[in-house]
Structure formats: structure tokens, C-alpha cells
Amino acid sequence: MLQALLRPLLLAALSLTILPASSRAESVPSTGLSLPAEVEAFIIRRNDCDHFRGEASPDASRQAQIDRELRRLCTGTDVALARLLKRYAKNAKVQGALADYERNIEGN
């Protein structure tokens, strides 16, 4: 019974690894806001960055993981935000989507 249920899932998973990337559905995360792709990518990255900015742990191992994620996700976001705000200065939807992000989180 369980094997019969798992077989279609296994076949679907295998087909994703066999199909060329161009024939697969896009797997890029989206904000659902219909923004330019680079703006959506920034929002997703920055939201993840902000999540880790608000996290701290007394456990040294966990704190090291948090610190790695902060470096990976947050580094360069100040410059990226400024660039997007400038590039899309006349796009009210983009300006609105980016309005609440702090401009300087990297301490530069």
C-alpha cells in the first residue's frame, strides 16, 4: 500500500532530475508582488537577512551558524538596496516594496 503511494512521488522526483533545466517549471522563489526579478530576489534575500539579524543564541555552535548566515545573506545588501532604489526611482510599486528596509545595516 505504502509502496503504491510512494511510486508516483518517486517518479516525479526522478523526472525533475532528468529533464533539462529549460523544460522545468521555474523554481525561483517569488514574493507574489509582480516586481522585477532582481527586486524580488533582493526582497527574499533581505527578509532572510533580517530574520537572522533578529536572532541570537547562547549556544556557541548555533551562534556560529547565525553569524555565517548573516555574512552570506546580509553582505552587500546596503549597496544593492541603494542601487535598486536608484534604478527604479520612477517605479512606485518598487519604491513601495523597498520603502521599509533600513538603508544601512552593514555599518558602513
Short mmCIF file of C-alpha atoms in Angstrom, two decimals:
data_model
loop_
_atom_site.label_atom_id
_atom_site.label_comp_id
_atom_site.label_asym_id
_atom_site.label_seq_id
_atom_site.Cartn_x
_atom_site.Cartn_y
_atom_site.Cartn_z
CA MET A 1 0.00 0.00 0.00
CA LEU A 2 2.67 2.50 1.03
CA GLN A 3 4.82 1.48 -1.92
CA ALA A 4 1.92 2.21 -4.29
CA LEU A 5 1.55 5.69 -2.80
CA LEU A 6 5.25 6.49 -2.93
CA ARG A 7 5.84 5.30 -6.50
CA PRO A 8 4.27 8.37 -8.22
CA LEU A 9 6.24 10.68 -5.94
CA LEU A 10 9.47 8.87 -6.72
CA LEU A 11 8.78 9.00 -10.45
CA ALA A 12 8.03 12.72 -10.26
CA ALA A 13 11.23 13.37 -8.33
CA LEU A 14 13.28 11.37 -10.82
CA SER A 15 11.75 13.19 -13.78
CA LEU A 16 12.85 16.52 -12.34
CA THR A 17 16.44 15.34 -12.23
CA ILE A 18 16.30 14.02 -15.80
CA LEU A 19 14.59 16.95 -17.53
CA PRO A 20 16.80 19.76 -18.77
CA ALA A 21 16.52 22.98 -16.79
CA SER A 22 14.77 24.76 -19.65
CA SER A 23 11.85 22.34 -19.56
CA ARG A 24 11.32 22.52 -15.80
CA ALA A 25 8.96 24.98 -14.18
CA GLU A 26 10.72 27.95 -12.61
CA SER A 27 11.72 27.13 -9.06
CA VAL A 28 12.83 30.64 -8.18
CA PRO A 29 11.05 31.89 -5.07
CA SER A 30 8.68 34.78 -5.59
CA THR A 31 7.18 37.44 -3.37
CA GLY A 32 3.95 37.31 -5.36
CA LEU A 33 4.15 41.08 -5.91
CA SER A 34 4.90 41.00 -9.68
CA LEU A 35 8.09 43.00 -9.29
CA PRO A 36 11.22 42.88 -11.45
CA ALA A 37 13.15 39.66 -10.77
CA GLU A 38 16.14 41.44 -9.26
CA VAL A 39 13.85 43.29 -6.83
CA GLU A 40 12.09 40.07 -5.84
CA ALA A 41 15.44 38.35 -5.31
CA PHE A 42 16.61 41.25 -3.14
CA ILE A 43 13.43 41.16 -1.04
CA ILE A 44 13.73 37.43 -0.42
CA ARG A 45 17.42 37.69 0.47
CA ARG A 46 16.95 40.73 2.67
CA ASN A 47 13.98 39.20 4.50
CA ASP A 48 16.14 36.17 5.25
CA CYS A 49 18.94 38.51 6.36
CA ASP A 50 16.59 40.41 8.66
CA HIS A 51 15.37 37.13 10.15
CA PHE A 52 18.89 36.24 11.24
CA ARG A 53 19.60 39.82 12.37
CA GLY A 54 16.89 39.34 14.97
CA GLU A 55 18.25 36.03 16.22
CA ALA A 56 20.84 35.35 18.90
CA SER A 57 21.78 32.18 20.72
CA PRO A 58 23.68 31.42 23.91
CA ASP A 59 24.81 28.19 22.20
CA ALA A 60 28.18 28.84 20.52
CA SER A 61 27.56 26.40 17.68
CA ARG A 62 24.18 27.91 16.86
CA GLN A 63 25.58 31.44 17.11
CA ALA A 64 28.34 30.50 14.66
CA GLN A 65 25.67 29.28 12.24
CA ILE A 66 23.74 32.55 12.67
CA ASP A 67 26.91 34.55 12.05
CA ARG A 68 27.61 32.58 8.84
CA GLU A 69 24.07 33.22 7.60
CA LEU A 70 24.37 36.92 8.42
CA ARG A 71 27.55 37.18 6.35
CA ARG A 72 26.04 35.16 3.49
CA LEU A 73 22.69 36.94 3.36
CA CYS A 74 23.40 40.48 4.53
CA THR A 75 26.75 41.34 2.95
CA GLY A 76 26.19 43.73 0.08
CA THR A 77 22.54 44.46 0.77
CA ASP A 78 23.13 48.14 1.60
CA VAL A 79 24.66 48.72 -1.83
CA ALA A 80 22.05 46.52 -3.53
CA LEU A 81 19.19 48.44 -1.92
CA ALA A 82 20.64 51.81 -2.92
CA ARG A 83 21.17 50.57 -6.48
CA LEU A 84 17.59 49.25 -6.78
CA LEU A 85 16.09 52.43 -5.33
CA LYS A 86 18.05 54.47 -7.87
CA ARG A 87 17.37 52.16 -10.83
CA TYR A 88 13.63 52.05 -10.15
CA ALA A 89 13.24 55.63 -8.89
CA LYS A 90 10.20 56.20 -11.12
CA ASN A 91 8.53 52.87 -10.32
CA ALA A 92 6.12 53.49 -7.45
CA LYS A 93 5.47 49.78 -6.93
CA VAL A 94 9.18 49.02 -6.47
CA GLN A 95 9.69 52.09 -4.29
CA GLY A 96 6.79 51.00 -2.09
CA ALA A 97 8.09 47.44 -1.82
CA LEU A 98 11.54 48.67 -0.74
CA ALA A 99 10.44 51.61 1.42
CA ASP A 100 10.57 49.89 4.82
CA TYR A 101 14.04 48.38 4.53
CA GLU A 102 16.75 50.02 6.64
CA ARG A 103 19.28 51.71 4.37
CA ASN A 104 22.39 50.94 6.43
CA ILE A 105 22.53 47.59 8.22
CA GLU A 106 26.15 46.75 7.44
CA GLY A 107 27.58 49.59 9.50
CA ASN A 108 29.41 51.26 6.61
#
